[in-house]
XYZ file of N, CA and C in Angstrom:
744
model
N 52.722 -1.491 5.995
C 52.825 -1.742 4.420
C 52.482 -0.365 3.953
N 53.193 0.257 2.994
C 52.942 1.314 2.594
C 51.702 1.688 1.812
N 50.874 2.474 1.736
C 49.671 2.925 1.386
C 49.372 2.321 0.146
N 48.458 1.549 -0.396
C 48.473 1.306 -1.699
C 47.086 2.023 -2.627
N 47.714 2.305 -3.754
C 46.773 3.204 -4.457
C 47.130 2.993 -5.986
N 46.121 2.781 -6.900
C 46.361 2.759 -8.275
C 47.044 3.798 -8.875
N 47.022 5.108 -8.262
C 47.616 6.374 -8.671
C 49.081 6.696 -7.866
N 49.527 5.730 -7.506
C 50.477 5.799 -6.572
C 52.052 4.502 -6.646
N 53.071 4.796 -7.302
C 54.135 3.975 -7.218
C 55.114 4.241 -6.687
N 55.786 3.337 -5.792
C 56.883 3.543 -4.904
C 58.093 3.516 -5.539
N 58.383 3.031 -6.739
C 59.801 2.777 -7.293
C 59.735 2.706 -8.768
N 60.590 2.447 -9.333
C 60.771 2.104 -10.634
C 60.167 0.799 -11.004
N 59.501 0.678 -12.486
C 59.015 -0.637 -12.769
C 60.394 -1.554 -12.676
N 59.934 -2.955 -12.431
C 60.939 -4.196 -12.197
C 61.472 -4.161 -13.727
N 62.997 -4.455 -13.629
C 63.326 -5.092 -15.219
C 63.121 -6.327 -15.439
N 63.255 -6.423 -16.753
C 62.785 -7.777 -17.239
C 63.975 -8.790 -16.870
N 63.612 -10.074 -16.783
C 64.754 -11.009 -16.379
C 65.789 -10.912 -17.404
N 67.361 -10.716 -16.892
C 68.062 -10.548 -17.925
C 68.965 -11.736 -18.421
N 68.193 -12.593 -19.292
C 68.491 -13.723 -19.774
C 70.017 -13.958 -20.316
N 70.484 -12.938 -21.027
C 71.572 -12.916 -21.942
C 72.630 -12.847 -20.818
N 72.428 -11.761 -20.094
C 73.573 -11.779 -18.737
C 73.502 -13.270 -18.325
N 72.698 -13.861 -17.893
C 72.804 -15.085 -17.210
C 73.835 -16.076 -18.201
N 73.011 -16.118 -19.119
C 73.687 -16.988 -20.184
C 75.202 -16.937 -20.401
N 75.478 -15.547 -20.131
C 76.977 -15.156 -20.188
C 77.908 -15.685 -19.030
N 77.101 -15.400 -17.835
C 77.734 -15.700 -16.703
C 78.107 -17.219 -16.856
N 76.721 -18.314 -17.099
C 77.141 -19.632 -17.288
C 78.178 -19.994 -18.041
N 78.287 -19.208 -19.505
C 79.614 -19.424 -20.181
C 80.857 -19.017 -19.339
N 80.929 -18.187 -18.462
C 82.214 -17.979 -17.855
C 82.388 -18.746 -17.058
N 81.393 -19.249 -16.440
C 81.597 -20.330 -15.025
C 82.336 -21.553 -15.552
N 81.855 -22.057 -16.899
C 82.337 -23.280 -17.609
C 83.908 -23.017 -17.990
N 83.964 -21.578 -18.572
C 85.583 -21.495 -19.023
C 86.516 -21.227 -17.773
N 86.101 -20.718 -16.585
C 86.892 -20.217 -15.845
C 87.121 -21.375 -14.481
N 86.058 -22.210 -14.244
C 86.014 -22.929 -13.058
C 85.887 -24.316 -13.821
N 85.444 -24.247 -14.955
C 85.370 -25.875 -15.505
C 84.015 -26.673 -15.022
N 83.130 -25.564 -14.553
C 81.772 -25.962 -14.166
C 81.120 -26.948 -15.455
N 80.934 -28.322 -14.892
C 80.086 -29.431 -15.835
C 78.717 -29.807 -15.804
N 78.412 -29.350 -14.575
C 76.941 -29.538 -13.998
C 76.300 -28.057 -14.466
N 75.249 -27.951 -14.723
C 74.396 -26.919 -15.165
C 73.693 -26.255 -13.981
N 73.923 -25.245 -13.489
C 73.164 -24.601 -12.285
C 71.624 -24.570 -12.408
N 71.062 -25.007 -11.486
C 69.588 -25.135 -11.456
C 68.758 -23.795 -10.814
N 67.603 -23.449 -11.345
C 67.009 -22.271 -10.831
C 65.716 -22.514 -9.963
N 65.507 -21.980 -8.747
C 64.546 -22.777 -8.044
C 63.297 -21.453 -7.833
N 62.266 -21.680 -8.096
C 61.168 -20.744 -8.103
C 60.168 -21.153 -7.029
N 59.768 -20.429 -6.376
C 58.713 -20.675 -5.222
C 57.304 -20.296 -5.888
N 56.313 -20.932 -6.033
C 54.954 -20.607 -6.553
C 54.150 -20.662 -5.582
N 53.723 -19.491 -4.963
C 52.900 -19.492 -3.685
C 51.537 -19.462 -4.133
N 51.100 -19.405 -5.493
C 49.675 -19.283 -5.569
C 49.225 -20.233 -6.762
N 48.027 -20.801 -6.654
C 47.827 -21.909 -7.979
C 47.989 -20.910 -9.119
N 47.534 -19.464 -9.265
C 47.704 -19.115 -10.502
C 49.171 -18.809 -10.773
N 50.333 -18.549 -9.830
C 51.503 -18.477 -10.090
C 51.924 -19.863 -10.823
N 51.374 -20.991 -10.091
C 51.925 -22.105 -10.589
C 51.561 -22.872 -12.061
N 50.106 -22.070 -12.267
C 49.445 -22.839 -13.548
C 50.210 -21.901 -14.509
N 50.590 -20.527 -14.318
C 51.293 -19.731 -15.281
C 52.721 -19.940 -15.846
N 53.287 -20.526 -14.550
C 54.752 -20.850 -14.842
C 54.851 -21.633 -16.173
N 55.631 -21.322 -17.147
C 55.772 -22.112 -18.515
C 56.664 -23.295 -18.595
N 56.543 -24.321 -17.852
C 57.151 -25.512 -17.776
C 56.184 -26.625 -17.558
N 56.458 -27.567 -18.019
C 55.368 -28.944 -17.738
C 55.441 -29.425 -16.405
N 54.313 -29.850 -15.624
C 54.414 -30.498 -14.349
C 54.638 -31.921 -14.568
N 55.439 -32.172 -13.637
C 56.196 -33.386 -13.191
C 55.182 -34.558 -13.353
N 55.236 -35.813 -14.003
C 54.424 -36.796 -14.061
C 54.493 -37.707 -12.939
N 55.582 -37.977 -12.073
C 56.071 -39.006 -11.562
C 56.470 -38.481 -10.397
N 55.946 -38.688 -9.225
C 56.233 -38.333 -7.579
C 57.936 -38.605 -7.293
N 58.741 -38.113 -6.718
C 59.941 -38.373 -6.412
C 60.648 -37.092 -5.576
N 61.648 -37.577 -4.840
C 62.045 -36.725 -4.053
C 62.533 -35.251 -4.686
N 62.487 -34.075 -3.727
C 62.932 -33.232 -4.490
C 64.471 -32.918 -4.970
N 65.323 -33.573 -4.268
C 66.695 -33.711 -4.866
C 66.960 -34.288 -6.039
N 66.183 -35.421 -6.167
C 66.141 -35.809 -7.562
C 65.545 -35.028 -8.659
N 64.739 -34.258 -8.264
C 64.056 -33.408 -9.497
C 65.198 -32.318 -9.797
N 66.246 -31.763 -8.785
C 67.108 -31.071 -8.792
C 68.219 -31.830 -9.997
N 68.517 -32.910 -9.361
C 69.544 -33.560 -10.315
C 69.148 -33.755 -11.673
N 67.829 -34.076 -11.825
C 67.493 -34.396 -13.439
C 67.623 -32.999 -13.934
N 67.361 -31.988 -13.493
C 67.560 -30.613 -14.143
C 68.838 -30.298 -14.144
N 70.087 -30.786 -13.385
C 71.263 -30.121 -13.696
C 71.817 -31.262 -14.591
N 71.678 -32.119 -14.592
C 72.360 -33.601 -15.410
C 71.868 -33.765 -16.738
N 70.123 -33.580 -16.717
C 69.486 -34.229 -17.864
C 68.797 -32.895 -18.724
N 69.310 -31.442 -18.190
C 68.353 -30.597 -18.754
C 66.762 -30.495 -18.715
N 66.243 -31.155 -17.589
C 64.733 -31.277 -17.402
C 64.350 -30.432 -16.388
N 63.361 -29.478 -16.933
C 62.812 -28.892 -16.043
C 61.345 -29.076 -15.959
N 60.934 -28.730 -14.737
C 59.617 -29.261 -14.222
C 59.058 -28.197 -13.017
N 57.944 -28.395 -12.831
C 56.876 -27.747 -11.708
C 56.454 -29.030 -10.795
N 56.388 -28.773 -9.606
C 55.581 -29.738 -8.786
C 54.995 -29.488 -7.755
N 54.003 -30.133 -7.207
C 53.061 -29.714 -6.055
C 53.463 -30.746 -5.097
N 52.724 -30.835 -3.802
C 52.951 -31.476 -2.718
C 52.949 -33.056 -3.136
N 52.026 -33.355 -3.917
C 51.726 -34.529 -4.209
C 52.700 -35.310 -4.832
N 53.411 -34.392 -5.478
C 54.670 -34.767 -6.329
C 55.833 -35.181 -5.601
N 55.814 -35.009 -4.359
C 57.203 -35.273 -3.616
C 57.266 -36.325 -2.686
N 58.027 -36.993 -2.634
C 58.467 -38.181 -1.825
C 59.092 -37.970 -0.579
N 59.330 -36.750 0.005
C 60.164 -36.850 1.030
C 59.915 -35.722 1.997
N 59.363 -35.779 3.352
C 58.927 -35.121 4.061
C 59.918 -33.919 4.552
N 60.955 -34.122 4.506
C 62.042 -33.018 4.613
C 62.029 -31.857 3.921
N 61.867 -32.367 2.463
C 61.721 -31.257 1.458
C 60.107 -30.632 1.547
N 59.100 -31.442 1.864
C 57.633 -30.658 1.646
C 57.374 -29.777 2.600
N 58.420 -30.075 4.180
C 58.109 -29.020 5.002
C 59.145 -27.992 4.778
N 60.255 -28.231 4.458
C 61.437 -27.143 4.283
C 60.839 -26.058 3.122
N 59.964 -26.438 2.153
C 59.976 -25.664 1.089
C 58.367 -25.298 1.574
N 57.572 -25.438 2.465
C 56.577 -25.126 3.237
C 55.115 -25.817 2.095
N 55.275 -26.896 1.500
C 54.359 -27.313 0.711
C 53.391 -28.210 1.852
N 53.548 -28.301 2.900
C 52.700 -28.862 4.024
C 53.356 -28.509 5.247
N 52.392 -28.552 6.374
C 52.977 -28.385 7.957
C 53.657 -29.454 8.324
N 54.508 -29.025 9.295
C 55.430 -30.151 9.758
C 54.513 -30.932 10.847
N 55.047 -31.919 11.628
C 54.314 -32.955 12.498
C 55.041 -32.910 13.916
N 54.282 -33.249 14.937
C 54.834 -33.348 16.274
C 56.050 -34.209 16.314
N 55.817 -35.428 15.538
C 56.770 -36.259 15.773
C 58.297 -35.709 15.158
N 58.035 -34.804 13.829
C 59.323 -34.374 13.182
C 59.772 -33.240 14.213
N 58.940 -32.663 14.878
C 59.727 -31.297 15.537
C 59.922 -31.676 16.907
N 59.637 -32.870 17.205
C 60.131 -33.243 18.746
C 61.373 -34.018 18.605
N 61.859 -34.247 17.184
C 63.225 -34.941 17.323
C 62.951 -36.128 17.156
N 61.807 -37.016 17.452
C 61.740 -38.282 17.281
C 62.031 -38.871 15.930
N 61.427 -38.268 15.110
C 61.901 -38.544 13.627
C 63.068 -38.723 13.296
N 63.775 -37.647 13.481
C 65.343 -37.555 13.675
C 66.449 -38.467 14.176
N 65.772 -38.685 15.465
C 66.391 -39.694 16.443
C 66.319 -41.159 15.689
N 65.268 -41.411 14.734
C 65.046 -42.776 14.278
C 65.848 -43.070 13.273
N 66.663 -42.100 12.941
C 67.416 -42.334 11.493
C 68.913 -42.955 12.353
N 69.211 -42.983 13.694
C 70.234 -43.249 14.394
C 71.553 -42.343 14.028
N 71.370 -41.050 13.821
C 72.434 -40.011 13.424
C 72.584 -39.105 14.811
N 71.545 -39.276 15.698
C 71.836 -38.266 16.905
C 71.808 -39.275 18.142
N 72.401 -38.785 19.283
C 72.553 -39.848 20.573
C 71.387 -40.030 21.139
N 70.607 -38.697 21.200
C 69.351 -38.809 22.033
C 68.333 -37.968 21.012
N 66.908 -38.244 21.453
C 65.818 -37.439 21.285
C 65.927 -35.864 21.230
N 66.903 -35.566 22.309
C 66.841 -34.020 22.629
C 67.902 -33.674 21.831
N 69.016 -34.423 21.561
C 69.952 -33.661 20.276
C 69.440 -33.959 19.334
N 68.336 -34.693 19.168
C 67.831 -34.624 17.527
C 67.022 -33.349 17.128
N 66.373 -33.170 18.534
C 65.600 -32.007 18.422
C 66.002 -30.708 18.138
N 67.137 -30.693 18.989
C 67.887 -29.524 18.821
C 68.252 -29.186 17.256
N 69.045 -30.435 16.877
C 69.486 -30.217 15.433
C 68.413 -29.946 14.434
N 66.955 -30.720 14.668
C 65.734 -30.311 13.941
C 65.466 -28.707 14.084
N 65.560 -28.405 15.225
C 65.196 -26.850 15.334
C 66.060 -25.932 14.698
N 67.272 -26.172 14.320
C 68.269 -25.204 13.548
C 68.124 -25.465 12.101
N 67.273 -26.163 11.475
C 66.925 -26.509 10.068
C 66.349 -25.285 9.762
N 66.786 -24.637 8.598
C 65.812 -23.542 7.897
C 64.788 -23.974 7.301
N 63.707 -23.708 7.492
C 62.217 -24.403 7.129
C 61.186 -23.365 6.685
N 60.825 -23.180 5.488
C 59.596 -22.246 5.070
C 58.226 -22.662 5.993
N 58.416 -24.040 6.535
C 56.792 -24.300 7.208
C 56.782 -23.347 8.337
N 58.023 -22.685 8.786
C 57.895 -21.959 10.163
C 57.107 -20.768 9.704
N 57.353 -20.268 8.338
C 56.639 -18.987 8.115
C 54.967 -19.062 8.310
N 54.099 -17.920 8.217
C 53.018 -17.918 8.336
C 52.415 -18.075 6.777
N 52.931 -18.945 5.823
C 52.419 -18.771 4.540
C 52.638 -20.429 4.094
N 51.644 -20.813 3.253
C 51.752 -22.057 2.437
C 52.494 -21.939 0.992
N 53.002 -22.572 0.412
C 53.900 -22.696 -0.831
C 52.968 -23.590 -1.727
N 52.401 -23.140 -2.807
C 51.524 -24.039 -3.935
C 52.341 -25.145 -4.613
N 53.450 -24.459 -4.976
C 54.655 -25.480 -6.085
C 55.426 -24.894 -5.739
N 56.732 -25.472 -6.292
C 58.094 -25.235 -6.751
C 58.503 -25.356 -8.338
N 58.948 -24.797 -9.065
C 59.827 -24.668 -10.225
C 61.417 -24.942 -10.009
N 61.794 -26.073 -10.866
C 62.941 -26.630 -11.068
C 63.619 -26.384 -12.189
N 64.211 -25.616 -12.791
C 64.858 -25.569 -14.178
C 66.255 -25.315 -14.327
N 66.529 -25.745 -15.555
C 68.018 -25.765 -15.708
C 68.326 -24.152 -15.921
N 69.185 -23.809 -15.421
C 69.576 -21.919 -15.584
C 69.191 -21.468 -16.767
N 70.042 -22.033 -17.957
C 70.095 -21.867 -19.072
C 68.487 -21.811 -19.532
N 67.533 -22.471 -19.231
C 66.205 -22.473 -19.801
C 65.452 -21.435 -19.162
N 65.563 -20.836 -17.939
C 64.864 -20.159 -17.205
C 64.319 -18.663 -17.990
N 63.085 -18.603 -17.969
C 62.509 -17.142 -18.678
C 62.005 -16.203 -17.605
N 62.344 -16.583 -16.465
C 61.867 -15.398 -15.390
C 62.715 -15.553 -14.215
N 62.778 -14.594 -13.637
C 63.788 -14.190 -12.215
C 63.337 -15.393 -11.502
N 64.184 -16.363 -10.793
C 63.959 -17.437 -9.943
C 64.191 -16.839 -8.643
N 64.268 -17.689 -7.591
C 64.642 -16.905 -5.920
C 66.200 -17.658 -5.932
N 66.282 -18.494 -6.059
C 67.770 -19.250 -5.581
C 68.084 -20.043 -6.890
N 69.450 -20.034 -7.210
C 70.098 -21.055 -7.871
C 71.156 -21.699 -7.058
N 71.113 -23.155 -7.739
C 71.642 -24.259 -6.911
C 72.727 -24.826 -8.056
N 74.046 -25.098 -7.447
C 75.212 -25.536 -8.235
C 75.847 -26.452 -7.582
N 75.716 -27.702 -8.488
C 76.324 -29.051 -8.186
C 77.716 -28.779 -8.340
N 78.766 -28.962 -7.529
C 80.229 -28.904 -7.773
C 81.134 -29.580 -6.972
N 82.469 -29.510 -7.189
C 83.469 -29.942 -6.785
C 83.916 -29.085 -5.491
N 84.811 -29.505 -4.839
C 85.301 -28.653 -3.610
C 85.966 -27.388 -4.357
N 86.935 -27.425 -5.374
C 87.518 -26.578 -6.103
C 86.630 -25.278 -6.319
N 85.738 -25.837 -7.014
C 84.543 -24.831 -7.770
C 83.757 -24.248 -6.577
N 83.522 -24.887 -5.239
C 82.971 -24.202 -4.228
C 83.671 -23.223 -3.704
N 85.070 -23.609 -3.513
C 85.930 -22.682 -3.180
C 85.833 -21.457 -3.827
N 85.998 -21.543 -5.167
C 85.926 -20.257 -6.217
C 84.900 -19.517 -6.044
N 83.535 -20.309 -5.804
C 82.498 -19.520 -5.668
C 82.093 -18.657 -4.434
N 83.132 -19.265 -3.098
C 83.312 -18.259 -2.162
C 83.921 -17.112 -2.268
N 85.007 -17.476 -2.940
C 86.370 -16.298 -3.272
C 85.288 -15.211 -4.308
N 84.181 -15.710 -5.266
C 83.724 -14.604 -6.180
C 82.834 -13.738 -5.507
N 82.212 -14.785 -4.076
C 81.054 -13.819 -3.658
C 82.021 -12.835 -2.338
N 82.925 -13.300 -1.950
C 83.873 -12.203 -1.292
C 84.177 -11.056 -1.967
N 84.719 -11.066 -3.199
C 85.217 -10.224 -3.944
C 84.504 -9.002 -3.897
N 83.150 -8.925 -3.985
C 82.334 -7.781 -3.934
C 81.782 -7.266 -2.799
N 81.465 -8.415 -1.620
C 81.222 -8.366 -0.613
C 81.762 -7.569 0.737
N 83.049 -8.190 0.473
C 84.282 -8.274 1.692
C 83.733 -8.854 2.766
N 83.166 -9.918 2.748
C 82.645 -10.792 3.886
C 82.440 -12.023 3.452
N 82.652 -12.851 4.763
C 82.671 -14.427 4.658
C 81.167 -14.584 4.528
N 80.696 -15.714 3.962
C 79.452 -16.040 4.103
C 79.166 -16.855 5.104
N 77.834 -16.528 5.992
C 77.764 -16.974 7.064
C 76.903 -18.479 6.697
N 78.018 -19.549 6.833
C 77.508 -21.128 6.248
C 76.751 -21.609 6.954
N 75.610 -22.274 6.437
C 74.593 -23.015 7.482
C 74.808 -24.339 6.943
N 75.640 -25.403 7.824
C 75.554 -26.467 7.215
C 75.575 -27.700 8.340
N 74.901 -28.700 8.064
C 74.809 -29.322 9.329
C 74.666 -31.047 8.667
N 74.668 -31.409 7.368
C 74.566 -32.623 6.689
C 73.408 -32.999 7.049
N 72.311 -32.412 6.949
C 71.007 -32.986 7.280
C 70.035 -32.041 6.350
N 69.234 -32.481 5.416
C 68.478 -31.663 4.497
C 69.230 -30.937 3.409
N 70.221 -31.586 3.016
C 71.257 -30.719 2.387
C 70.513 -29.821 1.215
N 69.977 -30.330 0.552
C 69.626 -29.927 -0.600
C 68.119 -28.775 -0.466
N 67.477 -29.651 0.193
C 65.950 -28.584 0.335
C 66.289 -27.718 1.347
N 67.123 -27.926 2.374
C 67.436 -26.757 3.331
C 68.488 -25.693 3.109
N 69.523 -26.478 3.314
C 70.919 -25.922 3.186
C 71.342 -24.958 1.967
N 70.856 -25.413 0.727
C 71.298 -24.695 -0.640
C 69.843 -24.161 -1.322
N 68.739 -24.587 -0.528
C 67.665 -23.742 -1.272
C 66.763 -22.810 -0.133
N 66.553 -23.412 1.044
C 65.777 -22.102 1.943
C 66.676 -21.736 2.501
N 67.961 -21.829 2.929
C 68.915 -21.136 3.613
C 69.539 -19.866 3.046
N 69.909 -20.086 1.499
C 70.133 -18.869 0.962
C 68.580 -17.902 0.529
N 67.589 -18.652 0.538
C 66.398 -17.750 0.161
C 66.044 -17.297 1.209
N 66.055 -17.309 2.558
C 65.906 -16.720 3.735
C 67.088 -15.461 4.045
N 68.268 -16.011 4.253
C 69.478 -15.419 4.359
C 69.870 -13.954 3.407
N 69.683 -14.416 1.902
C 70.194 -13.387 1.028
C 71.533 -13.511 0.950
N 72.075 -14.780 1.413
C 73.654 -15.207 1.247
C 73.956 -16.401 0.777
N 75.061 -16.321 0.097
C 75.528 -17.796 -0.255
C 75.900 -18.622 0.663
N 75.318 -19.803 0.333
C 75.539 -21.034 1.361
C 76.149 -22.351 0.720
N 76.995 -23.121 1.485
C 77.932 -23.859 0.826
C 77.335 -25.321 1.635
N 77.108 -26.491 0.969
C 76.390 -27.700 1.622
C 77.336 -28.867 1.620
N 77.774 -29.808 2.412
C 78.332 -30.910 2.042
C 77.276 -32.117 1.492
N 76.275 -31.675 1.269
C 75.002 -32.655 0.927
C 74.663 -33.484 2.448
N 73.937 -34.396 2.201
C 73.371 -35.173 3.365
C 73.277 -36.742 2.916
N 73.094 -37.360 3.838
C 72.987 -38.795 3.728
C 71.942 -39.298 2.654
N 70.638 -38.640 3.003
C 69.468 -38.870 2.063
C 69.645 -38.840 0.409
N 70.043 -37.497 0.052
C 70.518 -36.966 -1.047
C 71.767 -38.115 -1.732
N 72.679 -38.215 -1.033
C 73.797 -38.892 -1.678
C 73.122 -40.264 -2.000
N 72.476 -40.761 -1.178
C 71.829 -42.179 -1.714
C 70.829 -42.097 -2.698
N 69.931 -41.177 -2.736
C 68.902 -41.075 -3.869
C 69.172 -40.761 -5.033
N 70.424 -39.596 -5.072
C 70.809 -39.218 -6.268
C 72.187 -39.729 -6.753
N 72.843 -40.671 -5.688
C 74.242 -40.932 -6.256
C 75.138 -40.107 -6.745
N 75.108 -39.017 -5.779
C 76.115 -38.010 -5.968
C 77.454 -38.808 -5.898
N 78.652 -38.216 -6.466
C 79.990 -38.777 -6.021
C 80.614 -38.341 -4.930
N 81.587 -39.046 -4.400
C 81.975 -38.439 -3.068
C 82.827 -37.180 -3.056
N 82.938 -36.622 -4.434
C 83.395 -35.119 -4.535
C 82.634 -34.328 -4.774
N 81.190 -34.334 -4.741
C 79.981 -33.539 -5.281
C 79.634 -32.966 -3.752
N 79.541 -31.429 -3.811
C 78.872 -30.730 -2.787
C 78.138 -29.963 -3.626
N 77.424 -28.885 -3.021
C 76.346 -27.836 -3.680
C 76.534 -26.597 -2.784
N 75.995 -25.711 -3.823
C 76.254 -24.223 -3.541
C 75.018 -23.487 -3.449
N 74.398 -22.694 -2.903
C 73.049 -22.147 -2.877
C 73.307 -20.803 -3.185
N 72.895 -20.058 -4.254
C 72.977 -18.509 -4.477
C 71.648 -17.904 -4.754
N 71.644 -16.928 -3.682
C 70.323 -16.009 -4.024
C 70.601 -15.444 -5.403
N 69.278 -15.271 -6.145
C 69.428 -14.936 -7.531
C 70.047 -13.478 -7.820
N 70.110 -12.683 -6.942
C 70.203 -11.425 -7.181
C 71.801 -11.157 -6.936
N 72.398 -12.361 -6.171
C 73.904 -12.287 -6.272
C 74.730 -13.090 -7.365
N 73.782 -13.411 -8.108
C 74.766 -14.674 -9.126
C 75.428 -13.643 -10.202
N 75.155 -12.747 -10.648
C 75.892 -12.046 -11.632
C 76.976 -11.718 -11.175
N 76.970 -10.892 -9.966
C 77.928 -10.158 -9.153
C 78.944 -11.391 -8.413
N 78.480 -12.439 -8.230
C 79.345 -13.379 -7.699
C 80.259 -14.052 -8.898
N 79.454 -14.270 -9.835
C 80.343 -14.670 -11.172
C 81.197 -13.640 -11.693
N 81.141 -12.465 -11.571
C 81.966 -11.626 -11.917
C 83.267 -11.841 -10.858
N 82.791 -11.902 -9.842
C 84.121 -12.131 -8.671
C 84.762 -13.361 -8.855
N 84.409 -14.401 -9.433
C 84.739 -15.582 -9.743
C 85.891 -15.359 -10.917
N 85.541 -14.426 -11.943
C 86.483 -14.315 -13.061
C 87.429 -13.423 -12.772
N 87.372 -12.354 -11.731
C 88.109 -11.445 -11.212
C 89.358 -11.909 -10.263
N 88.900 -13.383 -9.708
C 90.010 -13.933 -8.903
C 90.398 -15.287 -9.498
N 90.865 -15.320 -10.868
C 91.440 -16.310 -11.040
C 92.784 -16.860 -11.028
N 93.404 -17.728 -10.663
C 94.748 -17.793 -10.233
C 95.356 -17.983 -11.483
N 96.668 -17.597 -11.596
C 97.742 -17.583 -12.866
C 98.581 -18.750 -12.423
N 98.137 -19.704 -11.856
C 98.881 -20.983 -11.628
C 98.595 -22.371 -12.222
């Protein structure tokens, strides 16, 4: 780490959260790709101080993380939550709200879902899941807020969309980067890992067909899927979506 001193600054002051620009991006996505489900801002709150200071109400009822995202996207309900508010250990480990267990990491938990042919294949799949619990940090809580209501820079933006809209997001991403996103998709832990943790760790857009659990719990339609976008790419990606409008 650089040497730290009160009289030394290594860069310019951080810019304020560009709320007007973000709201303009939301309007453009509604107009250009007919986006009808509002994107959701996800912010990791690593300390109790950060959690207490985050300007939304704490959730009152425990529920799975993906249901919290659904409430934010469909009902404009922003909340913050801690470990005790979560009902799915897939999310609590992915979001580093608690450590994992030997049963999960060995593959025995995944094998019990009857989605994999053996404990060994289940273990290999589990090992490929991007999860913050593997980092040497613990996360105190997480804020899940409709993007139009966000007042400070989030970590990741999640958009529930249809197949066409997902294609257009990818086109918008590629317009300014010139590269294909490195898609992390396994139809397992679709909301918590694939469109939250994966873009957070990789810094790239990710697309998910979701997973059996969130489809059951949230009753997403068969046409719904999700895109996770690192916040710092959102404006550029939106500009790319606008620039690649087809004329048919």
